[in-house]
Tab-separated table of C-alpha atoms and ligand atoms in Angstrom:
chain	number	residue	atom	x	y	z
A	114	MET	CA	19.548	-279.401	151.458
A	115	ARG	CA	18.643	-282.077	148.932
A	116	ASP	CA	20.604	-281.976	145.681
A	117	ARG	CA	18.191	-280.698	143.054
A	118	SER	CA	18.556	-280.330	139.304
A	119	HIS	CA	18.489	-276.791	138.003
A	120	PRO	CA	14.916	-275.745	137.128
A	121	LEU	CA	15.908	-275.126	133.507
A	122	GLU	CA	17.367	-278.628	133.333
A	123	LEU	CA	14.031	-279.984	134.591
A	124	LEU	CA	12.256	-278.025	131.861
A	125	ARG	CA	14.646	-279.473	129.241
A	126	GLN	CA	13.990	-282.990	130.502
A	127	ALA	CA	10.252	-282.465	130.430
A	128	ALA	CA	10.481	-281.155	126.846
A	129	THR	CA	12.441	-284.273	125.857
A	130	GLY	CA	9.683	-286.373	127.397
A	131	ARG	CA	7.030	-284.463	125.458
A	132	ALA	CA	9.004	-284.972	122.245
A	133	ALA	CA	9.109	-288.721	122.892
A	134	ALA	CA	5.336	-288.697	123.460
A	135	GLY	CA	4.750	-286.753	120.213
A	136	VAL	CA	3.310	-283.718	121.987
A	137	ARG	CA	5.922	-281.032	121.274
A	138	ARG	CA	4.394	-278.021	119.568
A	139	ALA	CA	5.913	-275.540	117.154
A	140	LEU	CA	4.723	-272.131	116.045
A	141	VAL	CA	4.481	-271.915	112.280
A	142	PRO	CA	3.969	-268.316	111.173
A	143	ARG	CA	1.557	-267.948	108.281
A	144	GLY	CA	2.753	-265.898	105.357
A	145	PRO	CA	1.049	-262.609	104.530
A	146	ASN	CA	-1.972	-262.810	102.306
A	147	LEU	CA	-1.127	-260.240	99.694
A	148	ASP	CA	-2.866	-261.965	96.805
A	149	GLY	CA	-6.426	-261.777	98.055
A	150	PRO	CA	-8.594	-260.249	100.719
A	151	ASN	CA	-9.490	-263.428	102.554
A	152	LEU	CA	-6.868	-264.847	104.898
A	153	GLY	CA	-8.963	-267.997	105.181
A	154	GLY	CA	-8.634	-268.934	101.523
A	155	TRP	CA	-5.579	-270.016	99.572
A	156	ALA	CA	-2.982	-267.999	101.421
A	157	ARG	CA	0.336	-266.864	100.044
A	158	ASP	CA	2.075	-269.837	101.612
A	159	GLY	CA	-0.009	-271.995	99.280
A	160	LEU	CA	-1.931	-273.871	101.954
A	161	LEU	CA	-5.693	-274.183	101.876
A	162	ASP	CA	-6.970	-273.386	105.341
A	163	LEU	CA	-9.143	-276.131	106.801
A	164	ALA	CA	-7.884	-275.469	110.319
A	165	SER	CA	-9.001	-272.011	111.368
A	166	ASN	CA	-12.165	-270.928	113.153
A	167	ASP	CA	-12.929	-268.314	110.504
A	168	TYR	CA	-16.162	-270.205	109.777
A	169	LEU	CA	-17.886	-267.493	107.797
A	170	GLY	CA	-14.786	-266.451	105.852
A	171	LEU	CA	-15.001	-262.927	107.258
A	172	CYS	CA	-11.353	-262.533	108.262
A	173	GLY	CA	-9.945	-259.944	105.892
A	174	ASP	CA	-13.414	-258.813	104.768
A	175	GLU	CA	-13.204	-255.167	103.662
A	176	ARG	CA	-16.232	-254.173	105.748
A	177	LEU	CA	-14.605	-255.480	108.929
A	178	ASN	CA	-11.202	-254.039	108.020
A	179	ALA	CA	-12.756	-250.619	107.406
A	180	ALA	CA	-14.652	-250.726	110.723
A	181	ALA	CA	-11.484	-251.669	112.610
A	182	ALA	CA	-9.531	-248.888	110.883
A	183	GLU	CA	-12.243	-246.322	111.635
A	184	ALA	CA	-12.339	-247.405	115.293
A	185	ALA	CA	-8.557	-247.008	115.477
A	186	ARG	CA	-8.822	-243.550	113.897
A	187	VAL	CA	-11.447	-242.439	116.417
A	188	TRP	CA	-10.333	-244.270	119.549
A	189	GLY	CA	-6.768	-245.344	118.981
A	190	THR	CA	-5.347	-248.850	119.142
A	191	GLY	CA	-6.028	-249.604	122.781
A	192	SER	CA	-8.877	-249.109	125.214
A	193	THR	CA	-6.362	-247.487	127.620
A	194	GLY	CA	-7.618	-249.088	130.811
A	195	SER	CA	-9.906	-251.564	132.505
A	196	ARG	CA	-13.590	-251.416	131.650
A	197	LEU	CA	-14.476	-249.708	134.939
A	198	VAL	CA	-11.877	-246.975	134.537
A	199	THR	CA	-11.248	-245.773	130.953
A	200	GLY	CA	-11.716	-248.987	128.971
A	201	THR	CA	-15.389	-248.590	128.066
A	202	THR	CA	-15.986	-246.564	124.901
A	203	GLU	CA	-19.233	-245.927	123.080
A	204	LEU	CA	-18.226	-248.784	120.784
A	205	HIS	CA	-18.218	-251.219	123.722
A	206	ALA	CA	-21.664	-250.043	124.775
A	207	ARG	CA	-22.978	-250.360	121.224
A	208	LEU	CA	-21.455	-253.803	120.848
A	209	GLU	CA	-23.081	-254.998	124.072
A	210	THR	CA	-26.468	-253.686	122.967
A	211	ALA	CA	-26.066	-255.281	119.536
A	212	LEU	CA	-24.984	-258.655	120.949
A	213	ALA	CA	-27.894	-258.779	123.393
A	214	ARG	CA	-30.390	-257.805	120.716
A	215	PHE	CA	-29.027	-260.282	118.160
A	216	THR	CA	-28.979	-263.208	120.568
A	217	GLY	CA	-32.216	-262.387	122.393
A	218	ALA	CA	-30.401	-262.029	125.718
A	219	ALA	CA	-31.426	-259.582	128.441
A	220	GLY	CA	-27.900	-258.208	128.643
A	221	ALA	CA	-24.347	-258.623	127.373
A	222	LEU	CA	-20.917	-257.847	128.749
A	223	VAL	CA	-17.841	-257.787	126.537
A	224	PHE	CA	-14.450	-259.222	127.548
A	225	SER	CA	-11.035	-259.166	125.920
A	226	SER	CA	-11.333	-262.859	125.011
A	227	GLY	CA	-13.789	-265.725	125.048
A	228	TYR	CA	-11.439	-267.596	127.367
A	229	LEU	CA	-11.670	-264.784	129.891
A	230	ALA	CA	-15.459	-264.569	129.546
A	231	ASN	CA	-15.713	-268.248	130.530
A	232	LEU	CA	-13.184	-267.978	133.331
A	233	THR	CA	-14.845	-264.899	134.761
A	234	VAL	CA	-18.479	-265.902	134.586
A	235	VAL	CA	-17.986	-269.275	136.268
A	236	THR	CA	-15.669	-268.015	139.003
A	237	ALA	CA	-17.751	-264.917	139.761
A	238	LEU	CA	-21.020	-266.831	139.953
A	239	ALA	CA	-19.375	-269.566	142.023
A	240	ALA	CA	-18.006	-267.109	144.570
A	241	VAL	CA	-21.419	-265.526	145.106
A	242	LEU	CA	-23.373	-268.784	145.055
A	243	GLY	CA	-21.419	-270.614	147.756
A	244	ALA	CA	-17.997	-271.868	146.616
A	245	PRO	CA	-15.944	-273.477	147.970
A	246	ASN	CA	-18.233	-275.355	150.356
A	247	ASP	CA	-21.796	-275.002	149.225
A	248	LEU	CA	-21.705	-275.083	145.435
A	249	LEU	CA	-21.445	-277.936	142.955
A	250	ILE	CA	-20.371	-277.467	139.342
A	251	VAL	CA	-21.370	-280.142	136.835
A	252	SER	CA	-19.137	-280.163	133.768
A	253	ASP	CA	-19.274	-282.233	130.542
A	254	GLU	CA	-16.116	-284.289	129.971
A	255	GLY	CA	-15.695	-282.768	126.513
A	256	ASN	CA	-15.753	-279.144	127.661
A	257	HIS	CA	-13.232	-276.613	126.420
A	258	ALA	CA	-10.132	-275.910	128.513
A	259	SER	CA	-11.440	-272.474	129.459
A	260	LEU	CA	-14.463	-274.031	131.182
A	261	ILE	CA	-12.273	-276.680	132.803
A	262	ASP	CA	-9.909	-274.008	134.101
A	263	ALA	CA	-12.876	-271.940	135.279
A	264	CYS	CA	-14.141	-274.926	137.292
A	265	ARG	CA	-10.708	-275.414	138.871
A	266	LEU	CA	-10.365	-271.756	139.722
A	267	SER	CA	-13.858	-271.634	141.231
A	268	ARG	CA	-12.691	-273.909	144.091
A	269	ALA	CA	-16.163	-275.519	144.042
A	270	ARG	CA	-16.621	-279.272	144.035
A	271	VAL	CA	-16.712	-280.307	140.385
A	272	THR	CA	-18.365	-283.419	138.986
A	273	VAL	CA	-17.475	-284.337	135.415
A	274	THR	CA	-20.307	-286.064	133.563
A	275	PRO	CA	-20.109	-288.231	130.429
A	276	HIS	CA	-20.203	-286.463	127.086
A	277	ARG	CA	-23.634	-285.023	126.165
A	278	ASP	CA	-25.488	-286.853	128.912
A	279	PRO	CA	-28.337	-284.787	130.448
A	280	ASP	CA	-29.597	-287.775	132.466
A	281	ALA	CA	-26.235	-287.981	134.233
A	282	VAL	CA	-26.473	-284.243	134.939
A	283	ARG	CA	-29.949	-284.695	136.387
A	284	LYS	CA	-28.773	-287.491	138.703
A	285	VAL	CA	-25.717	-285.626	139.924
A	286	LEU	CA	-27.813	-282.545	140.671
A	287	ALA	CA	-30.459	-284.580	142.493
A	288	ASN	CA	-27.888	-286.332	144.692
A	289	ARG	CA	-25.828	-283.326	145.695
A	290	ASP	CA	-25.384	-282.015	149.234
A	291	GLU	CA	-24.563	-278.467	148.173
A	292	ALA	CA	-27.350	-275.874	148.154
A	293	ALA	CA	-26.362	-274.264	144.835
A	294	ALA	CA	-25.260	-275.700	141.524
A	295	ILE	CA	-24.075	-274.598	138.087
A	296	VAL	CA	-24.062	-276.779	134.977
A	297	VAL	CA	-21.427	-275.878	132.368
A	298	SER	CA	-21.241	-277.149	128.799
A	299	ASP	CA	-19.960	-276.257	125.363
A	300	ALA	CA	-22.932	-275.769	123.019
A	301	VAL	CA	-20.925	-277.150	120.091
A	302	PHE	CA	-17.894	-279.086	121.313
A	303	SER	CA	-14.677	-277.629	120.044
A	304	VAL	CA	-12.970	-280.836	118.941
A	305	ASP	CA	-15.646	-283.293	117.767
A	306	GLY	CA	-18.033	-280.561	116.601
A	307	ALA	CA	-21.062	-282.233	118.213
A	308	LEU	CA	-24.020	-280.253	119.478
A	309	ALA	CA	-24.841	-280.511	123.179
A	310	PRO	CA	-28.409	-281.570	124.056
A	311	VAL	CA	-29.094	-277.956	124.910
A	312	ALA	CA	-32.827	-278.080	125.708
A	313	GLU	CA	-32.438	-281.234	127.827
A	314	LEU	CA	-29.472	-279.781	129.697
A	315	HIS	CA	-31.432	-276.647	130.460
A	316	ALA	CA	-34.403	-278.700	131.672
A	317	ALA	CA	-32.090	-280.807	133.862
A	318	ALA	CA	-30.450	-277.712	135.317
A	319	ARG	CA	-33.787	-276.028	136.003
A	320	CYS	CA	-35.220	-279.166	137.588
A	321	GLY	CA	-32.169	-279.311	139.877
A	322	GLY	CA	-32.361	-275.619	140.783
A	323	ALA	CA	-29.121	-274.901	138.934
A	324	LEU	CA	-27.972	-272.258	136.459
A	325	LEU	CA	-26.808	-273.423	133.026
A	326	VAL	CA	-23.687	-271.804	131.545
A	327	LEU	CA	-23.544	-272.608	127.842
A	328	ASP	CA	-20.446	-271.763	125.821
A	329	GLU	CA	-21.644	-270.893	122.315
A	330	ALA	CA	-18.131	-270.264	120.954
A	331	HIS	CA	-18.515	-272.658	118.010
A	332	ALA	CA	-22.280	-272.228	117.617
A	333	PHE	CA	-22.504	-268.443	117.479
A	334	GLY	CA	-22.777	-267.224	113.874
A	335	VAL	CA	-22.978	-270.786	112.584
A	336	THR	CA	-25.986	-272.604	114.079
A	337	GLY	CA	-29.513	-271.584	115.014
A	338	PRO	CA	-31.785	-269.134	113.247
A	339	GLY	CA	-29.599	-266.679	111.319
A	340	GLY	CA	-26.549	-267.840	113.292
A	341	ARG	CA	-28.050	-266.930	116.669
A	342	GLY	CA	-26.653	-270.064	118.233
A	343	ALA	CA	-27.731	-273.330	119.810
A	344	ALA	CA	-29.859	-271.873	122.606
A	345	ALA	CA	-31.832	-269.864	120.074
A	346	ALA	CA	-32.310	-273.021	118.021
A	347	ALA	CA	-33.609	-274.786	121.142
A	348	GLY	CA	-35.999	-271.908	121.892
A	349	ILE	CA	-34.444	-271.111	125.279
A	350	ALA	CA	-32.482	-267.955	124.462
A	351	ALA	CA	-34.548	-265.710	126.721
A	352	GLU	CA	-34.662	-268.047	129.738
A	353	PRO	CA	-33.334	-266.172	132.790
A	354	ASP	CA	-31.535	-269.198	134.233
A	355	LEU	CA	-29.487	-269.626	131.060
A	356	ILE	CA	-26.161	-267.833	130.748
A	357	ARG	CA	-24.330	-267.927	127.450
A	358	THR	CA	-20.804	-267.057	126.491
A	359	VAL	CA	-19.682	-266.253	122.973
A	360	THR	CA	-16.392	-265.437	121.358
A	361	LEU	CA	-15.803	-262.708	118.790
A	362	SER	CA	-12.793	-264.617	117.470
A	363	LYS	CA	-14.391	-267.401	115.445
A	364	ALA	CA	-17.424	-266.722	113.224
A	365	LEU	CA	-17.019	-262.971	113.794
A	366	ALA	CA	-13.363	-263.202	112.706
A	367	GLY	CA	-12.030	-260.800	115.333
A	368	GLN	CA	-10.959	-260.938	118.943
A	369	GLY	CA	-12.830	-260.794	122.242
A	370	GLY	CA	-15.674	-262.504	124.032
A	371	ALA	CA	-18.935	-261.803	125.794
A	372	VAL	CA	-21.267	-263.106	128.482
A	373	LEU	CA	-24.989	-262.985	127.712
A	374	GLY	CA	-27.458	-263.216	130.527
A	375	ALA	CA	-29.917	-261.803	133.007
A	376	PRO	CA	-29.340	-258.383	134.621
A	377	GLU	CA	-28.418	-260.101	137.907
A	378	VAL	CA	-25.631	-261.974	136.136
A	379	ILE	CA	-24.275	-258.915	134.339
A	380	ALA	CA	-24.316	-256.887	137.589
A	381	THR	CA	-22.454	-259.676	139.407
A	382	LEU	CA	-19.751	-259.677	136.737
A	383	ILE	CA	-19.358	-255.895	136.713
A	384	ASP	CA	-19.110	-255.725	140.505
A	385	THR	CA	-17.117	-258.877	141.229
A	386	GLY	CA	-15.757	-260.550	138.093
A	387	ARG	CA	-11.994	-260.505	138.471
A	388	GLY	CA	-11.407	-261.143	134.764
A	389	PHE	CA	-13.600	-258.129	134.041
A	390	ILE	CA	-12.372	-255.735	136.684
A	391	PHE	CA	-8.642	-256.402	136.419
A	392	ASP	CA	-8.272	-256.727	132.658
A	393	THR	CA	-7.812	-253.991	130.053
A	394	GLY	CA	-10.969	-253.514	128.027
A	395	LEU	CA	-11.256	-254.937	124.515
A	396	ALA	CA	-9.266	-252.849	122.011
A	397	PRO	CA	-11.587	-250.459	120.113
A	398	PRO	CA	-10.623	-251.818	116.646
A	399	CYS	CA	-11.802	-255.239	117.836
A	400	ALA	CA	-15.076	-253.795	119.125
A	401	GLY	CA	-15.607	-251.918	115.842
A	402	ALA	CA	-14.804	-254.998	113.752
A	403	ALA	CA	-17.171	-257.157	115.827
A	404	LEU	CA	-20.010	-254.658	115.334
A	405	ALA	CA	-19.406	-254.744	111.576
A	406	ALA	CA	-19.212	-258.548	111.577
A	407	LEU	CA	-22.500	-258.780	113.436
A	408	GLU	CA	-24.095	-256.551	110.792
A	409	VAL	CA	-22.794	-258.856	108.059
A	410	VAL	CA	-24.115	-261.945	109.865
A	411	GLU	CA	-27.539	-260.301	110.189
A	412	ALA	CA	-27.567	-259.178	106.568
A	413	GLU	CA	-26.372	-262.548	105.228
A	414	PRO	CA	-28.085	-265.279	107.271
A	415	GLY	CA	-27.007	-267.870	104.700
A	416	LEU	CA	-23.346	-267.695	105.767
A	417	GLY	CA	-23.771	-270.045	108.730
A	418	VAL	CA	-25.781	-272.454	106.602
A	419	ARG	CA	-22.950	-272.535	104.048
A	420	ALA	CA	-20.312	-273.111	106.733
A	421	ARG	CA	-22.288	-276.071	108.094
A	422	ALA	CA	-22.824	-277.473	104.610
A	423	ALA	CA	-19.068	-277.210	103.978
A	424	ALA	CA	-18.336	-279.187	107.141
A	425	THR	CA	-20.888	-281.847	106.186
A	426	ARG	CA	-19.254	-282.100	102.765
A	427	LEU	CA	-15.762	-282.475	104.280
A	428	ALA	CA	-17.075	-285.191	106.617
A	429	ALA	CA	-18.554	-287.040	103.651
A	430	ILE	CA	-15.202	-286.826	101.841
A	431	ALA	CA	-13.407	-288.257	104.894
A	432	ALA	CA	-16.006	-291.012	105.267
A	433	GLU	CA	-15.536	-291.959	101.599
A	434	GLU	CA	-11.885	-292.559	102.443
A	435	ASN	CA	-12.948	-294.815	105.335
A	436	LEU	CA	-11.482	-292.445	107.888
A	437	ARG	CA	-13.022	-292.255	111.374
A	438	VAL	CA	-14.800	-288.937	111.145
A	439	SER	CA	-17.280	-287.254	113.479
A	440	ALA	CA	-20.703	-286.126	112.265
A	441	PRO	CA	-20.482	-282.326	112.353
A	442	ASP	CA	-23.411	-280.413	113.856
A	443	ALA	CA	-21.774	-277.077	113.067
A	444	ALA	CA	-18.563	-276.194	111.197
A	445	VAL	CA	-16.115	-278.447	113.088
A	446	LEU	CA	-15.234	-282.079	112.404
A	447	ALA	CA	-12.622	-284.460	113.754
A	448	VAL	CA	-10.832	-287.292	111.995
A	449	THR	CA	-9.572	-289.556	114.767
A	450	VAL	CA	-6.227	-291.202	114.053
A	451	GLY	CA	-5.172	-292.472	117.507
A	452	GLU	CA	-1.569	-291.931	118.535
A	453	SER	CA	-0.056	-288.448	118.580
A	454	ALA	CA	2.792	-289.318	116.214
A	455	ARG	CA	0.317	-290.573	113.625
A	456	ALA	CA	-1.686	-287.392	113.914
A	457	VAL	CA	1.424	-285.284	113.344
A	458	ARG	CA	2.285	-287.395	110.307
A	459	ALA	CA	-1.266	-287.087	108.944
A	460	ARG	CA	-1.088	-283.306	109.336
A	461	GLU	CA	2.210	-283.270	107.440
A	462	ILE	CA	0.728	-285.365	104.654
A	463	CYS	CA	-2.154	-282.891	104.351
A	464	ALA	CA	0.336	-280.003	104.232
A	465	ALA	CA	2.280	-281.791	101.503
A	466	TYR	CA	-0.993	-281.869	99.555
A	467	GLY	CA	-1.465	-278.142	100.116
A	468	VAL	CA	-4.001	-278.354	102.944
A	469	ARG	CA	-3.642	-276.981	106.462
A	470	VAL	CA	-5.547	-278.981	109.081
A	471	GLY	CA	-5.503	-278.851	112.868
A	472	CYS	CA	-3.673	-281.584	114.759
A	473	PHE	CA	-5.081	-282.185	118.229
A	474	ARG	CA	-3.070	-284.178	120.741
A	475	PRO	CA	-3.151	-284.520	124.538
A	476	PRO	CA	-3.974	-282.481	126.543
A	477	SER	CA	-6.479	-281.164	123.988
A	478	VAL	CA	-7.862	-284.700	123.593
A	479	PRO	CA	-7.537	-287.845	125.750
A	480	ARG	CA	-4.437	-290.017	125.281
A	481	GLY	CA	-4.737	-292.339	122.260
A	482	ARG	CA	-7.463	-290.196	120.654
A	483	ALA	CA	-5.334	-287.725	118.708
A	484	CYS	CA	-7.134	-286.347	115.698
A	485	LEU	CA	-7.067	-284.042	112.755
A	486	ARG	CA	-9.485	-281.187	113.316
A	487	LEU	CA	-10.995	-279.781	110.147
A	488	THR	CA	-13.318	-276.849	109.769
A	489	GLY	CA	-15.827	-275.959	107.101
A	490	ARG	CA	-15.937	-272.386	105.885
A	491	ALA	CA	-18.714	-270.609	104.032
A	492	SER	CA	-16.280	-269.566	101.294
A	493	LEU	CA	-14.920	-273.025	100.385
A	494	THR	CA	-15.030	-273.759	96.649
A	495	GLU	CA	-15.236	-276.926	94.544
A	496	ASP	CA	-11.466	-276.702	94.017
A	497	ASP	CA	-11.018	-276.588	97.788
A	498	PHE	CA	-13.128	-279.712	98.315
A	499	ALA	CA	-11.144	-281.475	95.585
A	500	ALA	CA	-7.892	-280.542	97.353
A	501	ALA	CA	-9.297	-281.806	100.661
A	502	ALA	CA	-10.253	-285.085	98.992
A	503	ARG	CA	-6.730	-285.572	97.615
A	504	ALA	CA	-5.174	-284.847	101.008
A	505	LEU	CA	-7.491	-287.170	102.931
A	506	ALA	CA	-6.991	-289.947	100.384
A	507	ALA	CA	-3.245	-289.651	101.001
A	508	VAL	CA	-3.836	-289.873	104.765
A	509	ARG	CA	-5.875	-293.029	104.183
A	510	ASP	CA	-3.184	-294.520	101.905
A	511	ASP	CA	-0.560	-293.839	104.553
A	512	ASP	CA	-2.777	-295.507	107.175
A	513	GLU	CA	-2.986	-298.634	105.041
A	514	SER	CA	0.707	-298.801	104.252
B	112	PLP	C1	-15.363	-273.818	123.181
B	112	PLP	C2	-14.454	-272.637	123.317
B	112	PLP	N1	-14.700	-271.752	124.277
B	112	PLP	C3	-13.920	-270.668	124.442
B	112	PLP	C4	-12.829	-270.440	123.653
B	112	PLP	C5	-11.961	-269.258	123.908
B	112	PLP	O1	-12.288	-268.215	123.066
B	112	PLP	P1	-11.158	-267.138	122.659
B	112	PLP	O2	-10.271	-267.817	121.685
B	112	PLP	O3	-11.953	-266.015	122.101
B	112	PLP	O4	-10.443	-266.759	123.894
B	112	PLP	C6	-12.539	-271.330	122.635
B	112	PLP	C7	-11.387	-271.038	121.746
B	112	PLP	O5	-10.663	-271.768	121.258
B	112	PLP	C8	-13.355	-272.470	122.464
B	112	PLP	O6	-13.080	-273.373	121.527
């Protein structure tokens, strides 16, 4: 037998390599937020949060907390089983009805995460529509990891198209040999915050006889009329060949995900979706909190507008400092700094100025395109913008030194 290093030694070596490449990660626990109700604001550890996905500032909101507590009182902390066995409570049914009504979808199915919703919908549809041999999936190069993993797991042939390029999608669909096809795209891309050309993508998919799966994770609650998302903004929410996924973990400030689509799609997922059938149902406190969050979003349609305005303001601040910043279409923006080590340093500078920002390195972004990821939040104040300006000026100064 060949002499092999011990597997743990191989893991140590790989970690050393990642350290040299500036892509080691560390978990930094946040302190408790005992001074105020909103975990997204100035937290007890003194850092202003410009990194989270709590776009509407609803995390810690008393209405959501109370709904989660009431759900725990009535149903307990867990759903006790998979959705098809004991894991569907009345709360799940109400949440699915509410999500479908709010988004204008024919039906909704709730999952324990947005990641799992993406993984399940693509793999389940692919299996029925002809994977591995007779199905093509067309995927934008900027798609979220959950869609990328879903494509891989589908075993279909996958063609990756350039970022936000419906003409490329059209061509790939027209030239395929496979009978069936699915187009998958983020609606708002998770790193650069750009909006996909949703109407054009849908037209390209329809023209090519394909279904469009649109991940509204960063659009839901933030863009479109009253936060109803990018498809609603494009006027295609009710189209039967459009399937949307949403997460309950970003604008709704909770946990979980959902697929929105035609009855045929929902039935396929219930009967065959492995991530639906073999996963414990969403915990009732999460379902209760999501229902309450949805009520808040409906009652306060200005929240999404404010989150977008906050992102636009942060982008303007970064541009004033001559940083390379994306133009945010929703609440996300990216400041590209290049090498991973520089991104880590820029994040540390921001922290030293009291501001927490995201630091995205490979594999989250391509090599050499590491960035700071900032998010706007509806609850940001003038003091917060001033703090962001001081932090980004320091990043710029460091760049020039
Ligand atoms: C575009 C996109 N889709 C899906 C997900 C996964 O959602 P969740 O965190 O609810 O699993 C994320 C989360 O980061 C995301 O950014």
